[in-house]
Coordinates of C-alpha atoms in Angstrom, one line a residue:
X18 CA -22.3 178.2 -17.3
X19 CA -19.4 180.8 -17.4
X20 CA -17.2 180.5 -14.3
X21 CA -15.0 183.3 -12.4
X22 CA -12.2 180.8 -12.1
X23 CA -9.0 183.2 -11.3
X24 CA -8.9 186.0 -8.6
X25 CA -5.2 187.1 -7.9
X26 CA -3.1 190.6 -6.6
X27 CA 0.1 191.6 -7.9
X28 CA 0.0 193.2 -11.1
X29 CA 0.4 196.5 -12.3
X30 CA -1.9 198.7 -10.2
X31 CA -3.5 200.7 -13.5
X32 CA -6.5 202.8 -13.9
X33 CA -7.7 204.0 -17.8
X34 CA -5.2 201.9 -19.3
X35 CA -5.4 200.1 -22.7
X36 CA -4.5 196.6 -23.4
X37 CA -4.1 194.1 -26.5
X38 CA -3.5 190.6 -26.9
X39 CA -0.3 190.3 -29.1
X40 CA 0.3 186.2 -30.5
X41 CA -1.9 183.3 -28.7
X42 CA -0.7 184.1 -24.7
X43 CA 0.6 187.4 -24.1
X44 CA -1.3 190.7 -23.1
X45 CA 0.6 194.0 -23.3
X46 CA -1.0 196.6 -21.7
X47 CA 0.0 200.3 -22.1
X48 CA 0.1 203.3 -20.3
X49 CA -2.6 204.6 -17.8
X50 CA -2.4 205.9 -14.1
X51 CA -2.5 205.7 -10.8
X52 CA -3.3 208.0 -8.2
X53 CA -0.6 207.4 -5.7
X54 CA 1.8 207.2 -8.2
X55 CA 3.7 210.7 -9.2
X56 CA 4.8 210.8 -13.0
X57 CA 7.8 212.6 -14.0
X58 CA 7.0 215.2 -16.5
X59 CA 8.2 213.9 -20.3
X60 CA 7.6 210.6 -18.8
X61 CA 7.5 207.2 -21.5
X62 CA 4.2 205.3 -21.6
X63 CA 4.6 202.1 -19.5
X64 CA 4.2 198.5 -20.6
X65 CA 3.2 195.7 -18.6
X66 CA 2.9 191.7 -20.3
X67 CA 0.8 189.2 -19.0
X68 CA 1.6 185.3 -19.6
X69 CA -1.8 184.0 -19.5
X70 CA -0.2 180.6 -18.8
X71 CA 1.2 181.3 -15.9
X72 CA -0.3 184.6 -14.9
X73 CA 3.2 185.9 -14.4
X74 CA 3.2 190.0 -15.1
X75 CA 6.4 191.4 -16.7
X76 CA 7.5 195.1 -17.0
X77 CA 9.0 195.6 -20.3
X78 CA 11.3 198.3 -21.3
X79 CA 11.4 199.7 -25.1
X80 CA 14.9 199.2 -26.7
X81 CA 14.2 203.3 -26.9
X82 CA 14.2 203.7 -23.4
X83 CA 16.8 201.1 -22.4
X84 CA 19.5 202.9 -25.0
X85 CA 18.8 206.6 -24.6
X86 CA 18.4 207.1 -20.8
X87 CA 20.4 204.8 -19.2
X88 CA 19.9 202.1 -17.0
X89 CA 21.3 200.8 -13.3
X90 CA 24.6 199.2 -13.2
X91 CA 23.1 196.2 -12.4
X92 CA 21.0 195.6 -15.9
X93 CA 24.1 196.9 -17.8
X94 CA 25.3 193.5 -18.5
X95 CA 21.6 192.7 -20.0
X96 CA 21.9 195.7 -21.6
X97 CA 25.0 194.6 -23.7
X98 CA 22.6 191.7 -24.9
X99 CA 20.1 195.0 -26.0
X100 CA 22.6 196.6 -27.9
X101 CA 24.6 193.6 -29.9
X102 CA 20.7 192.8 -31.2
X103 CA 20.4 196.4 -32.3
X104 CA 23.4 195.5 -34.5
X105 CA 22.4 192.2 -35.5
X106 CA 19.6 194.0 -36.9
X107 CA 20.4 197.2 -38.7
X108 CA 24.4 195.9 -39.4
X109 CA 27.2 198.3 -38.7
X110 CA 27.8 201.2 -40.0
X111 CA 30.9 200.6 -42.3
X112 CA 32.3 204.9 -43.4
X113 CA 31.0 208.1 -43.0
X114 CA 29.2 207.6 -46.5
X115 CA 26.8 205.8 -45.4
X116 CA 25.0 208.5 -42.7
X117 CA 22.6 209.0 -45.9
X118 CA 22.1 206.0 -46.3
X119 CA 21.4 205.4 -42.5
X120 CA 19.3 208.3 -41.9
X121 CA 16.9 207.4 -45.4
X122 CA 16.8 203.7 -44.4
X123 CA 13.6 204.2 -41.6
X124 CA 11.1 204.3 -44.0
X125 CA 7.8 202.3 -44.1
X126 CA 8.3 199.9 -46.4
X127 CA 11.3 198.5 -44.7
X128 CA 10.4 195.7 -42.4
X129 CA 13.6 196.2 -40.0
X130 CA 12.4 199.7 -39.5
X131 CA 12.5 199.1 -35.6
X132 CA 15.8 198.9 -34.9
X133 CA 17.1 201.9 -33.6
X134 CA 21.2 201.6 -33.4
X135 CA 23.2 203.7 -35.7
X136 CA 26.9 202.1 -34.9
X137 CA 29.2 205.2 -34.6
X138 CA 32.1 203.2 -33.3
X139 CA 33.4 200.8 -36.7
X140 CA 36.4 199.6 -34.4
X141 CA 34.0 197.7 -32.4
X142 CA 31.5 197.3 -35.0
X143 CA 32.7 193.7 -36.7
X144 CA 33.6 191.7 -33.0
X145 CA 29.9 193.2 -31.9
X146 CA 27.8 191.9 -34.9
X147 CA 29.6 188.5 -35.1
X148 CA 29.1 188.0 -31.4
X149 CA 25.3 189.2 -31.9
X150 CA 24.2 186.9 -35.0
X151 CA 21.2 185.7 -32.6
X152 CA 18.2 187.7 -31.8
X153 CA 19.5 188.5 -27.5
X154 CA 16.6 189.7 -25.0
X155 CA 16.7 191.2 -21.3
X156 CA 15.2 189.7 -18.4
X157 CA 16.2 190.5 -14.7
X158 CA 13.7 190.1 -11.8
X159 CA 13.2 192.0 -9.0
X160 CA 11.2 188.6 -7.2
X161 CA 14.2 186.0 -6.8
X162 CA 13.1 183.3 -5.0
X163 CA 9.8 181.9 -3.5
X164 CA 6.9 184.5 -3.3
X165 CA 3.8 184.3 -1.6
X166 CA 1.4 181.7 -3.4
X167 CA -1.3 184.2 -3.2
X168 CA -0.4 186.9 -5.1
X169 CA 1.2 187.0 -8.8
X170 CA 4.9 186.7 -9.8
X171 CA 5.7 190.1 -10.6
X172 CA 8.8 190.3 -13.1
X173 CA 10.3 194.0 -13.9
X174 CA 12.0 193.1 -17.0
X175 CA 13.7 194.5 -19.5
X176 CA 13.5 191.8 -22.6
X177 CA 11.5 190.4 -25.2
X178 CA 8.7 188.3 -23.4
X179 CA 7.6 186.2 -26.5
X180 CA 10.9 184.5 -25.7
X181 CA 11.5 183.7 -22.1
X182 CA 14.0 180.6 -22.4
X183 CA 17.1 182.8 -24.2
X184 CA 20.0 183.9 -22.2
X185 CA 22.5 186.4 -23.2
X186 CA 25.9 185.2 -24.3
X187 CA 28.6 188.1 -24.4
X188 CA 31.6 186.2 -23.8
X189 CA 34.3 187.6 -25.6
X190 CA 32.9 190.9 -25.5
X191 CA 35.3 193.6 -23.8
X192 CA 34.0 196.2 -20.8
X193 CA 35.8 198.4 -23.2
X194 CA 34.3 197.7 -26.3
X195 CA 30.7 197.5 -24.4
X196 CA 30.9 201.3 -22.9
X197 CA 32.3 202.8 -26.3
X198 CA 29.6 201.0 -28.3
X199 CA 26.6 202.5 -26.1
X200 CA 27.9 205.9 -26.9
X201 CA 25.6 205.7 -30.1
X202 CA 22.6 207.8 -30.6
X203 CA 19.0 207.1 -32.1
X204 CA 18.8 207.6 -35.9
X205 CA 18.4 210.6 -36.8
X206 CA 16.7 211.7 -33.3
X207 CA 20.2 214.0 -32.1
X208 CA 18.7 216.7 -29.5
X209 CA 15.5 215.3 -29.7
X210 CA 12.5 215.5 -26.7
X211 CA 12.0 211.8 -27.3
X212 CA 8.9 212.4 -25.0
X213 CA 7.5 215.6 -25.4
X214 CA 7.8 216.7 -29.2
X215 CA 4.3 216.1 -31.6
X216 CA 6.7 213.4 -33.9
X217 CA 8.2 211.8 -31.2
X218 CA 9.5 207.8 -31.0
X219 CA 8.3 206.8 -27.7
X220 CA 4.7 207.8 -26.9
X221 CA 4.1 209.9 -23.5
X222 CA 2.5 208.6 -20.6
X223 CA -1.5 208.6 -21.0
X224 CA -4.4 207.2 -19.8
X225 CA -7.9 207.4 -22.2
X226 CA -5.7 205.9 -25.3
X227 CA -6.7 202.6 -27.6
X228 CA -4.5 200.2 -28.8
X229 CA -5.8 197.2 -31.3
X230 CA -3.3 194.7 -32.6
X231 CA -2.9 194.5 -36.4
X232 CA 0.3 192.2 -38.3
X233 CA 1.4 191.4 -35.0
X234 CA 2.2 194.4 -33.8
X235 CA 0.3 197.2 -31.5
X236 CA -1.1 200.4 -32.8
X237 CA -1.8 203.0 -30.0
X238 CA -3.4 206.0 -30.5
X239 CA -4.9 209.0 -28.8
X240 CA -5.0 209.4 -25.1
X241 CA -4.0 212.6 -22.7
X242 CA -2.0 213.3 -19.7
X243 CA -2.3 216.6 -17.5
X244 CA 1.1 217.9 -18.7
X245 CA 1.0 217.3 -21.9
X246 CA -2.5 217.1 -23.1
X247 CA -4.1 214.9 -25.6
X248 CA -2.1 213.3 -28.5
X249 CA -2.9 212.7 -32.7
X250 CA 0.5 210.9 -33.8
X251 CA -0.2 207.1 -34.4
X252 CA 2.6 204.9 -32.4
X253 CA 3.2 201.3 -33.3
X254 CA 5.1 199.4 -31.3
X255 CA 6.9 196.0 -32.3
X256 CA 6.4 193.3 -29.5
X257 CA 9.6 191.0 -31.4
X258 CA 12.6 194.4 -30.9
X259 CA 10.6 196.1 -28.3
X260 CA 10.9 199.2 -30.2
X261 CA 8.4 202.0 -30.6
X262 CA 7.5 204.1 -34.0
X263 CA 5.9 207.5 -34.5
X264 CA 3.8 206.9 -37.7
X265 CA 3.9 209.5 -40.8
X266 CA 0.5 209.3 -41.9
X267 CA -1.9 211.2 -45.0
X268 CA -5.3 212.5 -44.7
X269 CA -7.4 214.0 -42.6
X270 CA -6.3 213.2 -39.1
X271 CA -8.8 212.9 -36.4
X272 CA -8.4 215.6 -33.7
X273 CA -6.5 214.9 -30.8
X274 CA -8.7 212.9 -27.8
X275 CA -9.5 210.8 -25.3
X276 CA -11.9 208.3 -24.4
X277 CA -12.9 207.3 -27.9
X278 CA -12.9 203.6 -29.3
X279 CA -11.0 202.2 -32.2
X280 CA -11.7 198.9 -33.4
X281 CA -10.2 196.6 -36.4
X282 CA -12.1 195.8 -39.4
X283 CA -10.8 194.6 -43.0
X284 CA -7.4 196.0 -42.7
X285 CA -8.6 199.7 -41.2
X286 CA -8.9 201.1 -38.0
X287 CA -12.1 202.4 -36.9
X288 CA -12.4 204.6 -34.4
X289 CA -15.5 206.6 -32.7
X290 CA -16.4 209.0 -30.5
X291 CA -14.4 210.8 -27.5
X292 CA -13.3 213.8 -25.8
X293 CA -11.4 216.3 -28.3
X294 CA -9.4 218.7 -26.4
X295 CA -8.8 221.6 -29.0
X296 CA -12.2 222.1 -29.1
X297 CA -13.4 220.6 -25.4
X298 CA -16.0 218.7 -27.5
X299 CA -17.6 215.6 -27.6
X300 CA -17.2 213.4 -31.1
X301 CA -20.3 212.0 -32.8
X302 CA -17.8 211.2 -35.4
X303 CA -15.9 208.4 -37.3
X304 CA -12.7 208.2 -38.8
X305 CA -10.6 205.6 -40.5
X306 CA -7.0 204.6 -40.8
X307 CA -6.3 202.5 -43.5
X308 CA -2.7 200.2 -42.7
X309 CA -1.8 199.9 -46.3
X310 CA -2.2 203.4 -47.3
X311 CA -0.9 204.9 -44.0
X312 CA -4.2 207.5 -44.9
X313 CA -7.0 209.0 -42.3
X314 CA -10.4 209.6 -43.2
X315 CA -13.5 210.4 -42.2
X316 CA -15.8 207.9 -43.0
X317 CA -19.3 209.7 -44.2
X318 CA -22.3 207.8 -42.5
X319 CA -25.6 208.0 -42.6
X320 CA -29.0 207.2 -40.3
X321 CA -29.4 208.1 -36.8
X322 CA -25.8 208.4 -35.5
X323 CA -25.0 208.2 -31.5
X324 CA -25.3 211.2 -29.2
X325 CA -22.0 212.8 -28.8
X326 CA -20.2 211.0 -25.9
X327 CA -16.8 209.3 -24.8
X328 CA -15.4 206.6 -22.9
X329 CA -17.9 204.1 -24.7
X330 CA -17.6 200.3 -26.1
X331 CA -17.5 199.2 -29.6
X332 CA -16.8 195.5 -31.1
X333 CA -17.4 194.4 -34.8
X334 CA -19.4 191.1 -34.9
X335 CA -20.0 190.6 -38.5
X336 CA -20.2 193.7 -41.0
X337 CA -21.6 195.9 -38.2
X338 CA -20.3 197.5 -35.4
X339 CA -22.0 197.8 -32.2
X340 CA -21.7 201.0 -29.4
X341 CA -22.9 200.7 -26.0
X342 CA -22.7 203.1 -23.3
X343 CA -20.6 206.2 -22.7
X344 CA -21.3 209.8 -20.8
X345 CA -23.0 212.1 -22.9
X346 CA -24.3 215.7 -22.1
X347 CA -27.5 217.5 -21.3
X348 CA -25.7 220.1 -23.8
X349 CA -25.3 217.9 -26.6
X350 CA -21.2 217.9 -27.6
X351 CA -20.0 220.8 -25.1
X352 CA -19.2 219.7 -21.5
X353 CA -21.4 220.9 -18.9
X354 CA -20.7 218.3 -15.8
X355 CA -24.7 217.2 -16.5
X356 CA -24.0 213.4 -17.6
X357 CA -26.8 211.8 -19.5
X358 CA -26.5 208.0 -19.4
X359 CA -27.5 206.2 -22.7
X360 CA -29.0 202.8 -22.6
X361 CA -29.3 202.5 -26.3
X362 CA -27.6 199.9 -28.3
X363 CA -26.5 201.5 -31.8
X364 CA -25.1 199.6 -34.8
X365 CA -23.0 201.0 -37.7
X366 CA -22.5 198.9 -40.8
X367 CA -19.7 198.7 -42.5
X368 CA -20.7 198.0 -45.8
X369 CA -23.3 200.5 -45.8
X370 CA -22.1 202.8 -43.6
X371 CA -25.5 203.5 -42.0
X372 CA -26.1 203.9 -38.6
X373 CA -29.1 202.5 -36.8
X374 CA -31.1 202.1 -33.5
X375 CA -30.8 198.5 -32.4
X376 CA -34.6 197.7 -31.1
X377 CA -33.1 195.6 -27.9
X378 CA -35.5 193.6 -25.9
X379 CA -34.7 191.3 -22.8
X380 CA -32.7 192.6 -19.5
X381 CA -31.3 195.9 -20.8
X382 CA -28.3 197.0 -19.3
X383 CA -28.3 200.6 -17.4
X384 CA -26.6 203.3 -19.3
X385 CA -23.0 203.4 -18.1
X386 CA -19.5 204.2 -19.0
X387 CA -15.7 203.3 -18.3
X388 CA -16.7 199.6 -18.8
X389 CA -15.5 196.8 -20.4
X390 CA -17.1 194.8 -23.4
X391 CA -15.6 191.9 -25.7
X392 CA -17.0 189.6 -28.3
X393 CA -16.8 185.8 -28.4
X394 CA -19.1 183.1 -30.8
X395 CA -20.9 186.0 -32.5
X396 CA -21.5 187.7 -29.0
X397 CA -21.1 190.7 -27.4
X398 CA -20.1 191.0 -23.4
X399 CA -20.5 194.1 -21.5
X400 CA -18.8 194.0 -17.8
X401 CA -19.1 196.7 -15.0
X402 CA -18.7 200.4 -15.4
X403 CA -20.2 203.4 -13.5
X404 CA -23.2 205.7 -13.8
X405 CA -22.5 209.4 -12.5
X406 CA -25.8 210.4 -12.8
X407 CA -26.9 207.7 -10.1
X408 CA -23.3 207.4 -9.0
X409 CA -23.0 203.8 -9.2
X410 CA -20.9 201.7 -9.9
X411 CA -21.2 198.0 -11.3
X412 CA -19.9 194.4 -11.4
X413 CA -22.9 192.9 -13.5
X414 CA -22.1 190.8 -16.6
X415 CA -24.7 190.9 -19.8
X416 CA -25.0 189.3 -23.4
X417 CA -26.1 190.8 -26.0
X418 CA -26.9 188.9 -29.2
X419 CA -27.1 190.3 -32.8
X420 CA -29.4 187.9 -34.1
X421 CA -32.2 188.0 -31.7
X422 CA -31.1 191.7 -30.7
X423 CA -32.0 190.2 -26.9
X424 CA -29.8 191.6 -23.7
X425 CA -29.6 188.5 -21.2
X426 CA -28.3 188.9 -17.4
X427 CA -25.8 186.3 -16.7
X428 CA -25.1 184.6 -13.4
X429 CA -21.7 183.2 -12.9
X430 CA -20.1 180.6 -11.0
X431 CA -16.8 181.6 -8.6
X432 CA -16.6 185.1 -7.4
X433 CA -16.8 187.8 -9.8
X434 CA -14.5 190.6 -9.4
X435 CA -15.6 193.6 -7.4
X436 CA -17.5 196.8 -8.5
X437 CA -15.4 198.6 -11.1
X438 CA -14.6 201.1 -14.1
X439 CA -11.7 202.1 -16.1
X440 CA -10.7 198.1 -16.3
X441 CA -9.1 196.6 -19.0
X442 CA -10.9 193.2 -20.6
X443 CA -9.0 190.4 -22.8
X444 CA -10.2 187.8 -24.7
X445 CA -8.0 184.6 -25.3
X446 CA -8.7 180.6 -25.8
X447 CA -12.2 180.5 -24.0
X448 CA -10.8 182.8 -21.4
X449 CA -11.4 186.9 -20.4
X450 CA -8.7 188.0 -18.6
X451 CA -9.9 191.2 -16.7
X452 CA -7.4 193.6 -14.8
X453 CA -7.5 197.4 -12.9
X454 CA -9.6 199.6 -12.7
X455 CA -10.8 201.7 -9.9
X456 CA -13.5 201.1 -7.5
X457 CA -15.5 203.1 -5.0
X458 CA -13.8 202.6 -1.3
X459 CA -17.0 202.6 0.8
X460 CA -16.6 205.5 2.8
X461 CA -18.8 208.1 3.4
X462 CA -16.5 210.4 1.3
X463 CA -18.4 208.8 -1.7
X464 CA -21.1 211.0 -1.4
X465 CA -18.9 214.0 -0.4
X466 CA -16.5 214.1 -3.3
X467 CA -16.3 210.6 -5.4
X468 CA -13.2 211.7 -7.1
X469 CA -11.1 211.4 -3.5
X470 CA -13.5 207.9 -2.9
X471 CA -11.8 205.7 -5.2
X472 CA -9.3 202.8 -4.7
X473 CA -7.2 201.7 -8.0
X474 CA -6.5 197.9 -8.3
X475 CA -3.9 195.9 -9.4
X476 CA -5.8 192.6 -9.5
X477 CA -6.5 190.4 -12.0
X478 CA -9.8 188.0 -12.6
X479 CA -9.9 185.1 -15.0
X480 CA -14.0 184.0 -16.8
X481 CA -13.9 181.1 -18.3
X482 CA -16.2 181.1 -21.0
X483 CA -16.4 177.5 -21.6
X484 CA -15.6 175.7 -17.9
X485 CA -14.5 171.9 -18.4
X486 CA -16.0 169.4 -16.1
X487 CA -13.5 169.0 -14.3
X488 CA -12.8 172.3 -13.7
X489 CA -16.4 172.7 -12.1
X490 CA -16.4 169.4 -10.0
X491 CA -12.9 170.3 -9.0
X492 CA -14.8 173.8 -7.3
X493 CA -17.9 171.4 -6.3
X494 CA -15.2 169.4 -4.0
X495 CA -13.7 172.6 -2.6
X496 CA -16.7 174.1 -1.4
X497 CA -16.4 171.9 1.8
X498 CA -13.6 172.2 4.1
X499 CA -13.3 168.1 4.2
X500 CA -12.9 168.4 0.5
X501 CA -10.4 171.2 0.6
X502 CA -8.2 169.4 2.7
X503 CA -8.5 166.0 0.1
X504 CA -7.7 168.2 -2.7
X505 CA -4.8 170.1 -1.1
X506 CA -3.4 166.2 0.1
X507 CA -3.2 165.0 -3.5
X508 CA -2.0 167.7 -5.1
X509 CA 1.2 167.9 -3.0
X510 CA 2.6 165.4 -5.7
X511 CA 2.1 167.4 -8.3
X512 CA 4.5 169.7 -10.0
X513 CA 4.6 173.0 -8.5
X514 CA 3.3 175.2 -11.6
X515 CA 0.5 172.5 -12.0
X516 CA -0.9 172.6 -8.3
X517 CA -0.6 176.6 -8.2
X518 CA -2.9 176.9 -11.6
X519 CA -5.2 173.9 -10.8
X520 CA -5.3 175.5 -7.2
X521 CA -6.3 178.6 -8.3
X522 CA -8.6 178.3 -11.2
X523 CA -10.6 175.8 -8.1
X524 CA -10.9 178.4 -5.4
X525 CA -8.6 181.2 -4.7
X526 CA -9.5 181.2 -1.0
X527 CA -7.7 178.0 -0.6
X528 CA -4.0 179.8 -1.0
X529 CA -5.7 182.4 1.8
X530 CA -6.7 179.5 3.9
X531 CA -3.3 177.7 3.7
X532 CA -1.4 180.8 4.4
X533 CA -3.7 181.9 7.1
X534 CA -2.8 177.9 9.0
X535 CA 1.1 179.2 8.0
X536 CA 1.1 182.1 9.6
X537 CA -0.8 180.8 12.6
X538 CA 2.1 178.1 12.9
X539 CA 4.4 180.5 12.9
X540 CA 3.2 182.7 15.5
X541 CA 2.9 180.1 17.9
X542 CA 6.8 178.6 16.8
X543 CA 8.0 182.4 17.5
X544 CA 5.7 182.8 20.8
X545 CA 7.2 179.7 22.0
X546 CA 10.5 180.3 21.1

């Protein structure tokens, strides 16, 4: 039986956001908002990493961002690690003949394409690659020290996650030398909105986008922000340099949206459905990005496609991929503010490219939308969402199989996380990692206006798919307090990262009953005192 085995605060408090699992233990997740947080206009998307070893969050800075608009004295000595990699990379610039060269050189087929230095400074040029022949990362923390047990380790850092252990080394590397060398510009980019222009580098802050992971490296698309509406320019983004690319692509590019799926299948990009705002339409349709070509299409299907809708689900389990849920209209593609609710389970296959009712049977799911689904073991998981037509919203958990076409209601052990939408879901090693969202805060303003009734989170909620034994008797010894206390006795001899995981995947509320008795000691040492 699945287990709820994780329930932490701390992260990255993020509503509509999209996320990706990028190598075997690290989730990047991109962009979306929150509503007590005021973006500056021209803003960059955000990026937040998740170890899902230690459940540490990171806030990672594109080499874009790090080089063009400056950073606080205080990181500038990180930074100089930044910008010797950058010209470890690309090499320096040796005469003024080579600007051709330099400014041809970003092209697709060249796998160094994201590094972004141009060295306009050959006097420092040789001493800075030979001091940068290793790769160099960023890391500074705004935690030092101990933090509260209960709550996540939350890193704002400005390096390469995938390696945590390197350290800068820029001994022998002048103050002078430093400053003059981050005098140089992005390739190509002089004058440039880096933020706000259709071809830009670094995509815009957005909520409503997709990212899917493809060679190792994240490919973000779509997505809208109040300022500067919705977006069509592909971004890929390099998790090794940290650096961003806008994509030249061919075809027939899908119209700029929101709240549309994209899923990956056989070395393309599917993606479905969504908001598009030229038109303030709702898609029915599907297009396809093919990685190799660099080409859009739109794929031409056939059978008894889905209602018009957005903020949906889609996974691929086989040659056929599966929609559930999303907000359509009483008025078919235009927006009318009637939601219609679609309970349906529709399949597309791939091969054929024919769409089809799926004739589901067992405990169907209530229409919904903002949820979450995955896929695991030729499965598919839907998890919470919300219902404006009934205005509810959800923390159930269902199955779906393919093979029997039969919804099943799952109970879980632990806690489940509270009644959400918007979250973002992650599936690695047996394990969903689920995070955000927004949830209704109880009042009666609910009923009044739910669009002032909300509360964003910034926790994050671990399912084990498969539980060990031990993990389950561990839980089955906590549920007392006598066995609470045994557990907490022992584990005092273990090593610190050990006890804090073990602790938590048992029972969160342990940490709250141990710093609860803290703080209760210290009250009566300071009323005494």
């Amino acid at each position: 039986q699945m287990q709820w085995s994780v329930a932490l605060e701390g992260g990255p408090r993020r509503v509509n956001h999209a996320a990706v699992l990028l190598g075997d233990n690290h989730i990047y997740s991109f962009g979306g908002y929150c509503s007590t947080e005021k973006s500056q206009r021209g803003s960059p998307i955000d990026i937040h990493v998740l170890n899902a070893t230690t459940y540490k969050w990171q806030r990672v800075w594109s080499a874009q961002e790090q080089c063009y608009m400056g950073t606080p004295p205080r990181r500038q000595r990180r930074l100089r690690g930044a910008v010797l990699d950058d010209v470890a990379r690309r090499g320096p610039r040796l005469n003024a003949e080579d600007d051709e060269h330099w400014r041809r050189r970003d092209t697709p087929d060249n796998d160094g394409e994201d590094a972004a230095a141009v060295v306009r400074h050959p006097a420092i040029a040789a001493p800075a690659a030979a001091a940068a022949e290793e790769d160099v990362q960023m890391a500074v923390s705004d935690h030092e020290g101990d933090e509260d047990d209960s709550e996540m380790e939350y890193e704002d850092a400005r390096r390469d996650p995938l390696n945590e252990d390197e350290e800068v080394d820029d001994e022998g590397i002048e103050e002078e030398n430093f400053v003059r060398y981050n005098a140089y510009h992005l390739e190509g980019l002089e004058g440039a909105d880096l933020f706000n222009d259709r071809n830009n580098v670094i995509p815009y802050y957005r909520y409503g986008h997709t990212v899917v992971a493809h060679g190792g490296k994240a490919y973000l698309w779509g997505g809208r922000n109040d300022e500067s509406g919705a977006c069509d320019v592909l971004h890929r983004f390099n998790p090794v340099s940290n650096c961003w690319r806008s994509l030249a692509t061919k075809g027939r590019v899908p119209p700029a949206r929101d709240g549309h799926s994209a899923v990956v299948h056989e070395g393309q990009m599917i993606v479905f459905g969504g908001f598009e705002e030229h038109d303030q339409r709702f898609s029915q349709e599907t297009f396809v990005y093919d990685f190799d070509s660099a080409t859009w299409s739109e794929m031409s299907t056939t059978g008894d496609r889905p209602a018009w809708r957005d903020f949906h689900t889609a996974v691929v389990i086989g040659n056929e991929m599966f929609v559930f849920g999303g907000r359509c209209d009483i008025m078919g593609q235009f927006h009318s503010t009637k939601d219609v609710y679609d309970p349906l389970m529709r399949a597309l296959n791939l091969t054929t490219k024919k769409w089809r009712v799926v004739d589901t049977k067992g405990e169907i799911p209530s229409g919904r939308r903002s949820h979450s689904a995955f896929h695991h073991d030729g499965k598919m998981y839907v998890f919470g969402g919300f219902n404006g037509a009934l205005n509810e919203h959800y923390n159930d958990l269902y199955e779906f199989d393919p093979k029997t076409e039969i919804w099943t209601k799952l109970e879980t052990l632990g806690s489940p996380p509270s009644e959400r939408r918007r979250q973002c879901t992650i599936v690695t090693q047996d394990r969903v990692f689920l995070f955000g969202g927004t949830k209704p805060n109880g009042t009666e303003t609910t009923m009044i206006n739910p669009m002032f009734a909300l509360t964003d989170l910034s926790d994050l909620h671990v399912l084990d798919l498969k539980p060990t034994l031990y993990q389950m008797a561990a839980r089955a010894i906590s549920c007392t307090q006598r066995g609470r206390q045994l557990l907490r006795k022992r584990m005092m001899f273990l090593p610190g990262v050990i006890r804090e995981d073990l602790m938590n995947r048992i029972d969160p509320s342990m940490w709250e009953e141990k710093n609860a008795a803290a703080a209760s000691t210290h009250a009566t040492r300071q009323a005494s005192a």
